[in-house]
N, CA and C of each residue as an Amber inpcrd file, in Angstrom:
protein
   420
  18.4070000  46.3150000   4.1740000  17.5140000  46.8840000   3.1820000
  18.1620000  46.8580000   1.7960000  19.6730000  47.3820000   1.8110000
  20.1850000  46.8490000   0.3290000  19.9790000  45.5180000  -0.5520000
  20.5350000  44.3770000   1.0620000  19.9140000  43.1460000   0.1380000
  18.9820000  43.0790000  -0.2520000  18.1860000  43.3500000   0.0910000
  16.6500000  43.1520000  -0.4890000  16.3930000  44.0580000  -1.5480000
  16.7730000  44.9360000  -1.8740000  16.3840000  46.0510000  -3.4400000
  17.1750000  45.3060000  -4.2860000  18.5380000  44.4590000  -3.7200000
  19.5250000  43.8050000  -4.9540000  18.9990000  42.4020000  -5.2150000
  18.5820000  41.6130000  -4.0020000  17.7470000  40.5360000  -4.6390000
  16.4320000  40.8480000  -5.8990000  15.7630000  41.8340000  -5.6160000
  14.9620000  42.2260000  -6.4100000  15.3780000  42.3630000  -7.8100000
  16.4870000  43.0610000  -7.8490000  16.5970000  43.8340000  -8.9240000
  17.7560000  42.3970000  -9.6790000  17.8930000  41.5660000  -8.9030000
  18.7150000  40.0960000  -9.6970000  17.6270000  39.5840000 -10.0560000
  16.7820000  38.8510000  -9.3800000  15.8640000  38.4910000  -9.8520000
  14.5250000  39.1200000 -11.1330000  14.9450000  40.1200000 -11.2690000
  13.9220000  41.0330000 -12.3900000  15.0720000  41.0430000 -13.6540000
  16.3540000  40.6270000 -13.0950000  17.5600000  40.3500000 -14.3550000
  17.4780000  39.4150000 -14.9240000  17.4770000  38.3460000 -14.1720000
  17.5050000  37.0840000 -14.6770000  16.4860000  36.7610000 -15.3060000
  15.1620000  37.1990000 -14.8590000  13.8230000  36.8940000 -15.4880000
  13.6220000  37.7780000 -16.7320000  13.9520000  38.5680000 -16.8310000
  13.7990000  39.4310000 -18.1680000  15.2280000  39.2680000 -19.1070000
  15.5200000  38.6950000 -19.1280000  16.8570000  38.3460000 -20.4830000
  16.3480000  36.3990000 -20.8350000  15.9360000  35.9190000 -20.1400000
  15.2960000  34.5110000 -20.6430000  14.7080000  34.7660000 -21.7300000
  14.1700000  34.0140000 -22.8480000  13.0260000  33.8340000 -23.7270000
  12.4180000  32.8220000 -23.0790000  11.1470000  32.8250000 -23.8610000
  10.2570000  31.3260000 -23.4660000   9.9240000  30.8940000 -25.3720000
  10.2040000  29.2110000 -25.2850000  10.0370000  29.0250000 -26.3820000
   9.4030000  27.8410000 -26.6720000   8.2680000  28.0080000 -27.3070000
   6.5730000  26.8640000 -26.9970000   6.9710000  26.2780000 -28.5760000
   6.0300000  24.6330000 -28.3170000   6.0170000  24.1970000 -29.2340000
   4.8120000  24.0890000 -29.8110000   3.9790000  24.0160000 -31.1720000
   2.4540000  24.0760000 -31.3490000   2.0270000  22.4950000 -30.9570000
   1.0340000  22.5440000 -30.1940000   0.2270000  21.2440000 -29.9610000
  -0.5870000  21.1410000 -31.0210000  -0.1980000  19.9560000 -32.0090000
  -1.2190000  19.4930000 -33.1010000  -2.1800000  19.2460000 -32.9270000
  -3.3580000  19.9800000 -32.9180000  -5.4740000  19.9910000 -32.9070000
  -5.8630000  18.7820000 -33.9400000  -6.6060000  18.0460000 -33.8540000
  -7.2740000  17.6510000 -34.4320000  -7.6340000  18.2230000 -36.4000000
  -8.5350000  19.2660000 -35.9120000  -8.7240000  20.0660000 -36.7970000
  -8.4250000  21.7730000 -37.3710000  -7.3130000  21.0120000 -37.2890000
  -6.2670000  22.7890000 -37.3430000  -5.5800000  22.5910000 -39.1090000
  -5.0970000  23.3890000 -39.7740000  -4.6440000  23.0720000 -40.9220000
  -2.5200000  22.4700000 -40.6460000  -2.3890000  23.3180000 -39.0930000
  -1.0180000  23.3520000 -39.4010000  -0.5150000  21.8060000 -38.2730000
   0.6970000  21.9970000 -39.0850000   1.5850000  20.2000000 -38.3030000
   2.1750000  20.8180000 -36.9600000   2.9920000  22.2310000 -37.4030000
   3.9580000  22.4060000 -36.6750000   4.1330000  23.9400000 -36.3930000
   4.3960000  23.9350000 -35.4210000   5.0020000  26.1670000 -35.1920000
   5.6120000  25.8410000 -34.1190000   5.8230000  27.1190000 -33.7100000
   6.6750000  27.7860000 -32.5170000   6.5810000  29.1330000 -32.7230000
   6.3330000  29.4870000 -30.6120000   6.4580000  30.7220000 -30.2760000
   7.3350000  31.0850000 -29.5020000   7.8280000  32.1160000 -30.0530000
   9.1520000  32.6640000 -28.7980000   8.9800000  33.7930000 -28.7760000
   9.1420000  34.1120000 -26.9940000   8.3000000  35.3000000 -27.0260000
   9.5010000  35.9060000 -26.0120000   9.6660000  37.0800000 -25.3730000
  10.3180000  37.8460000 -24.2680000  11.2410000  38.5980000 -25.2080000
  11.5560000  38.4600000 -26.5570000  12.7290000  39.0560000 -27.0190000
  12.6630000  40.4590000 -27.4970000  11.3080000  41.0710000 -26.8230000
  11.0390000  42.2560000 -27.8350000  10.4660000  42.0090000 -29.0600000
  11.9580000  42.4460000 -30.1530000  11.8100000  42.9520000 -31.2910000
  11.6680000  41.6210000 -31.9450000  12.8090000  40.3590000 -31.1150000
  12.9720000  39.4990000 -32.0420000  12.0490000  38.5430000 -31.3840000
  10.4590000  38.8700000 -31.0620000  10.0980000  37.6560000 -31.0410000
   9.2620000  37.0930000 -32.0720000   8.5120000  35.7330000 -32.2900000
   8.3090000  35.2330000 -33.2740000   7.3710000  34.2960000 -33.4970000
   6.3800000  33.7730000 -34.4310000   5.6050000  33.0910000 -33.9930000
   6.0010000  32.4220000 -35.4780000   5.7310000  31.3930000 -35.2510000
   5.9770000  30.4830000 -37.2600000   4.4880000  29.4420000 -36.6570000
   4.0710000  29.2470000 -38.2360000   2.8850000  28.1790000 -38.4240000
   3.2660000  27.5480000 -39.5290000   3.3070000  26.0560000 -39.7890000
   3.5530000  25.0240000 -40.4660000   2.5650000  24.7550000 -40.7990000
   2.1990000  24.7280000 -42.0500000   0.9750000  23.8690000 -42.5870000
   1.6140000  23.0890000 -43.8090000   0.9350000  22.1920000 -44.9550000
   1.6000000  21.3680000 -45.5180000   2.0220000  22.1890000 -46.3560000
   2.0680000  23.1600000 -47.2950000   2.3440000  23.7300000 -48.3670000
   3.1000000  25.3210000 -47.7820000   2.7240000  25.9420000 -46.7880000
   2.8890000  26.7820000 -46.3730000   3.8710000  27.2760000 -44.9640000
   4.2610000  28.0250000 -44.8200000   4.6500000  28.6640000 -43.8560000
   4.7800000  29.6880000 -43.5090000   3.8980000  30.4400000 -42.2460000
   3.7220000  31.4740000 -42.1660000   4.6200000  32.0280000 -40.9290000
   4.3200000  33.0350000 -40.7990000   5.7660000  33.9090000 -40.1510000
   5.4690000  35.4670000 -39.3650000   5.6840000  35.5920000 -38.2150000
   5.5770000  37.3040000 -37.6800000   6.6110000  36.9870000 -36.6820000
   6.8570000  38.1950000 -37.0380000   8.0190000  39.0270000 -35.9400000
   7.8660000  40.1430000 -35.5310000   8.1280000  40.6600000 -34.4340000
   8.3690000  41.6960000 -33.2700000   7.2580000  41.9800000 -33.0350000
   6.2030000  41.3610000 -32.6900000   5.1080000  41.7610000 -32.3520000
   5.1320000  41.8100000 -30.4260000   4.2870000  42.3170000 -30.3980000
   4.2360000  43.0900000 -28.2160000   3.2620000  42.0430000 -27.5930000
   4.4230000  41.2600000 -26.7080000   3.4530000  40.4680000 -25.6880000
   2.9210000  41.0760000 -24.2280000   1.8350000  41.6070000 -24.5630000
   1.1700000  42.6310000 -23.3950000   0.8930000  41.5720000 -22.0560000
   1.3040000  42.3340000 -20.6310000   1.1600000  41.8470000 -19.6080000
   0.0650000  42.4200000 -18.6490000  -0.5380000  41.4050000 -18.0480000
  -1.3270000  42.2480000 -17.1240000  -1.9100000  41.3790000 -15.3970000
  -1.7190000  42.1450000 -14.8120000  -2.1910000  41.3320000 -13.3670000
  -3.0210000  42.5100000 -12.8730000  -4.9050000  41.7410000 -12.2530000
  -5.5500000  42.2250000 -11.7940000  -5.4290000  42.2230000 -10.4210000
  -4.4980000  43.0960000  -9.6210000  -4.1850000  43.5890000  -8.7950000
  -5.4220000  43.5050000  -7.5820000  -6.4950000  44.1730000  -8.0680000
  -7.7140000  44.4610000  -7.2530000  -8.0530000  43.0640000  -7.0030000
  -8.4640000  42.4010000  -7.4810000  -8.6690000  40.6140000  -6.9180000
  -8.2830000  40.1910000  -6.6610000  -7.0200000  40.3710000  -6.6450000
  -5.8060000  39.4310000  -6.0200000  -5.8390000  40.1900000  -4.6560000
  -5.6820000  41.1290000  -4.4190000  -5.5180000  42.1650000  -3.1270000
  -6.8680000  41.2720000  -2.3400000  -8.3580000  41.2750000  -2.7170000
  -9.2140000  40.7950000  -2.1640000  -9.0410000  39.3610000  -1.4140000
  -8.5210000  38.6080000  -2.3760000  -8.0630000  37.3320000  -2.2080000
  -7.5790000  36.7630000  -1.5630000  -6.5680000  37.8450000  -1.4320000
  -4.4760000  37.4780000  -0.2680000  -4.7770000  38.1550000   0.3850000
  -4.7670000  39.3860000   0.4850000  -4.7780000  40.8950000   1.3920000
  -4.4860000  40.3820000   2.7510000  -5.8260000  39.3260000   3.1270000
  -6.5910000  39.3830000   4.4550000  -5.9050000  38.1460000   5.1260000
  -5.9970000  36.8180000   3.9100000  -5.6950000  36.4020000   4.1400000
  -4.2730000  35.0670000   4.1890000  -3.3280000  35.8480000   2.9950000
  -2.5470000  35.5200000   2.9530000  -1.4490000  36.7110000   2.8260000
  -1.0270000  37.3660000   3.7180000  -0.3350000  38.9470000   3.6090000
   0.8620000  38.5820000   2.9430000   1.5340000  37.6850000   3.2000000
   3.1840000  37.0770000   2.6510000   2.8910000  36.6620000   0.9620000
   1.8550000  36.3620000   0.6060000   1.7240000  36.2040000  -0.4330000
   1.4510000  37.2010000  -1.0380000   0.3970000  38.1270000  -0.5630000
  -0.0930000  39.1840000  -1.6960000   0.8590000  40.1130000  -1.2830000
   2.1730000  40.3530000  -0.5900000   3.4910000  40.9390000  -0.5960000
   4.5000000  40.4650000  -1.9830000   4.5590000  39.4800000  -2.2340000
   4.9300000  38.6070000  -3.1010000   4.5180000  39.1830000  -4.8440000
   3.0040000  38.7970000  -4.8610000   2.4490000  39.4190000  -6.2150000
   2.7030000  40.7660000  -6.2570000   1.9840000  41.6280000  -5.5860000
   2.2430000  42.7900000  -5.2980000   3.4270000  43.5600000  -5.8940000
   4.6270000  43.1080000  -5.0280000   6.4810000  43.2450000  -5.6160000
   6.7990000  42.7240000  -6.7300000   6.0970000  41.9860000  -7.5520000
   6.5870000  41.3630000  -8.4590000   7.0910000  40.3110000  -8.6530000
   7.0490000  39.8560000  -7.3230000   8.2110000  38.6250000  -7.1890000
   7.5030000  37.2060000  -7.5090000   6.0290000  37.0220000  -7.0170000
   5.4020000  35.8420000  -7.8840000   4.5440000  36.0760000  -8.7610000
   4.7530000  35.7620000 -10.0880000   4.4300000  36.0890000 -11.6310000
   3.5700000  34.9320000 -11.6110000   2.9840000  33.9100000 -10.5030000
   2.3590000  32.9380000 -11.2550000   0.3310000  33.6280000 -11.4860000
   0.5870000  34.9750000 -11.0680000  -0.9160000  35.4350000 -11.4840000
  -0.8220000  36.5920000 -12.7930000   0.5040000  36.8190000 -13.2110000
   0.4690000  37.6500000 -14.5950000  -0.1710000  36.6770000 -15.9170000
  -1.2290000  37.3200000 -16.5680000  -1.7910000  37.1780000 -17.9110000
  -1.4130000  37.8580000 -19.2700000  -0.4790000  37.0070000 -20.0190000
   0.6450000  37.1880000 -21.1450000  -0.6330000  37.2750000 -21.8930000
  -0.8270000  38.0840000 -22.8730000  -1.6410000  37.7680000 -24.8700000
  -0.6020000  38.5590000 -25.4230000  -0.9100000  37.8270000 -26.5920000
  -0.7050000  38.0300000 -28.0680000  -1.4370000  38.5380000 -29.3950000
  -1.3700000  39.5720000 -29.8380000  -2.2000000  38.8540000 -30.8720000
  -1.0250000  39.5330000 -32.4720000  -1.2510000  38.6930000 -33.0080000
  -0.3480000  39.4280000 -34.4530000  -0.8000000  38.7050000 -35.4680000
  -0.1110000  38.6780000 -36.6770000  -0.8150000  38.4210000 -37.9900000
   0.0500000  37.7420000 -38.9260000   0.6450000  36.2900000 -38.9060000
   1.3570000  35.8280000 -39.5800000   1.0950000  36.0060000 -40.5760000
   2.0470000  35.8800000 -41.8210000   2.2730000  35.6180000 -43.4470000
   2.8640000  34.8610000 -43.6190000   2.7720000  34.9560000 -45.1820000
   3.4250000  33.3600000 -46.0380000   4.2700000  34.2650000 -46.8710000
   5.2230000  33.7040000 -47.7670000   5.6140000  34.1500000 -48.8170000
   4.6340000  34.5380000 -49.6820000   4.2370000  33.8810000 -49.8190000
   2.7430000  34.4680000 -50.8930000   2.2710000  34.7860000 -50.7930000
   1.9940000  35.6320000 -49.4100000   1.1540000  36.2410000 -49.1100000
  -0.1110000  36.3230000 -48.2930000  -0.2490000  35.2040000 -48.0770000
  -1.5260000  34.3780000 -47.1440000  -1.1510000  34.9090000 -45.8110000
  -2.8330000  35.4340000 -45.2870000  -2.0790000  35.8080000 -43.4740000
  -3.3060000  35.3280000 -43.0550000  -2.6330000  34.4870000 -41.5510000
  -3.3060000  34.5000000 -40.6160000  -3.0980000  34.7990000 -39.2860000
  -4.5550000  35.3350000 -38.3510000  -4.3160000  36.4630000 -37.5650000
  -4.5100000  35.4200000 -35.9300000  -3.8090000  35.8500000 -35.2220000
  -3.6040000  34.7560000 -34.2260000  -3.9540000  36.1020000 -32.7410000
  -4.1690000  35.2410000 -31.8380000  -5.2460000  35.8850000 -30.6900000
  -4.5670000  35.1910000 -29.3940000  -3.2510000  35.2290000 -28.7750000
  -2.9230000  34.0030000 -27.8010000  -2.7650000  34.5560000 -26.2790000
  -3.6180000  33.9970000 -25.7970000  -2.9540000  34.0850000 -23.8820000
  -2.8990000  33.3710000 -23.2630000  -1.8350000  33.8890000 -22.5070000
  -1.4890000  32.2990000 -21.3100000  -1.0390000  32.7990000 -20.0460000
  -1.5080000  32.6900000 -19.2360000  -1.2500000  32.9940000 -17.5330000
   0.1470000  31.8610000 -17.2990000   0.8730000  31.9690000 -17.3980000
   1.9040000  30.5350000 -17.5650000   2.8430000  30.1580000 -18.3500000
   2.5960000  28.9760000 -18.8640000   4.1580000  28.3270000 -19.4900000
   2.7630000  27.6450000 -21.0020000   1.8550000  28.3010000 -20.7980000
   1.0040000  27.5660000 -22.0620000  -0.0690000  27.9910000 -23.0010000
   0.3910000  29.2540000 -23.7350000  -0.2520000  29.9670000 -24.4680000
  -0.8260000  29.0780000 -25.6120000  -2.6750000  29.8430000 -25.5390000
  -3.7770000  29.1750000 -25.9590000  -4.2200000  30.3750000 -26.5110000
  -5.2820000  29.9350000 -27.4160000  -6.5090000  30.9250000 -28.3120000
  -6.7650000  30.2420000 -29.5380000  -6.7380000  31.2890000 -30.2930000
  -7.3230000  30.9830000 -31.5910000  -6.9480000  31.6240000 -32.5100000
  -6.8930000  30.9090000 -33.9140000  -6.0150000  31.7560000 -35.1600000
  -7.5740000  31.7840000 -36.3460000  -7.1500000  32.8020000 -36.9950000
  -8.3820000  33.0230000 -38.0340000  -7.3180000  33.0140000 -39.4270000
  -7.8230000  32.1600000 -40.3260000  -7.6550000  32.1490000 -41.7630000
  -8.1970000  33.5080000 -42.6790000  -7.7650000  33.7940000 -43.7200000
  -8.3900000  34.7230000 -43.9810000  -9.4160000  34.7030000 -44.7060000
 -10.0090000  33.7340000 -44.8190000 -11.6760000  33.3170000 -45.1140000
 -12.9450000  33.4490000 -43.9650000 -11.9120000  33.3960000 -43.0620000
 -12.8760000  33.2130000 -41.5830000 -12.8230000  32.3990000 -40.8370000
 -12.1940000  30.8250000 -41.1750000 -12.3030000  29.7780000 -41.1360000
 -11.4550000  30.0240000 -39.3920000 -12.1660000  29.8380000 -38.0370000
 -11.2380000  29.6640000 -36.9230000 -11.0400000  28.7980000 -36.7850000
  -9.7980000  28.3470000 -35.7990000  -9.5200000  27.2290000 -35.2070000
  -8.0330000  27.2650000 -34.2210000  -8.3810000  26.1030000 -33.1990000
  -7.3790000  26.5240000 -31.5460000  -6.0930000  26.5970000 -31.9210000
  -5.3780000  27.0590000 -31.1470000  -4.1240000  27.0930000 -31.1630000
  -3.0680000  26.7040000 -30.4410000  -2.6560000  25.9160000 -29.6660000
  -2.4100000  25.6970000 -28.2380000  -0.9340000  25.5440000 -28.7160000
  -0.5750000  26.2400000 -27.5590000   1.2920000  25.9080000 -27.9270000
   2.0300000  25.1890000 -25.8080000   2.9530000  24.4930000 -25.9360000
   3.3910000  23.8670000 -25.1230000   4.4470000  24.2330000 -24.8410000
């Protein structure tokens, strides 16, 4: 029974001192070339947006987690017990849903407000200009 509370508690070590750090997938019709998000660090995480003249910028903003427990229980419960033991404990994260949302700036002052979630390794949404103007966001 020890091993098993210490595997746990290695594995909830190792996974929580990582960052994850995305690169922006260039849209079509997006204004920016280039960003990056890095997220797990708390205080120091970070989102940057590249556009041609500009660069915008937030830090320490809260990447909220959430797993709907109740559907998943429906799902596995019955018929996969080893698995929904798994989610359940914490131990497979591949059904937790990461968002974001925060409000980059520029030096000058320009902000735009960004909206991102990703069940995964590939946070998506949408950023708003401060005219109104939306458009996707996809980071890799």
């Amino acid at each position: 029974m020890k091993a098993f509370y210490l595997s746990i508690l290695a594995v909830l070590l190792l996974t929580g001192c990582a960052s994850q750090t995305h690169l922006l997938a260039k849209e079509d019709n997006a204004p920016f070339f280039g960003g990056e998000l890095v997220h797990d660090r708390g205080e120091d995480n970070r989102l940057v947006l590249e556009a041609l003249n500009r660069r915008y910028e937030a830090r320490g903003f809260v990447v909220e987690s959430q797993t709907n427990l109740a559907a998943l229980r429906k799902r596995y419960y019955g018929v996969n017990p080893k698995h929904w033991e798994r989610i359940f404990s914490g131990l497979d994260t591949d059904h937790v849903v990461y968002s974001i949302e925060t409000i980059a700036k520029s030096a000058e002052g320009h902000e735009v407000s960004c909206r991102l979630m990703g069940g995964g390794a590939k946070p998506a949404d949408v950023c708003t200009d401060q005219a109104g103007a939306a458009f996707p966001a996809r980071f890799e």
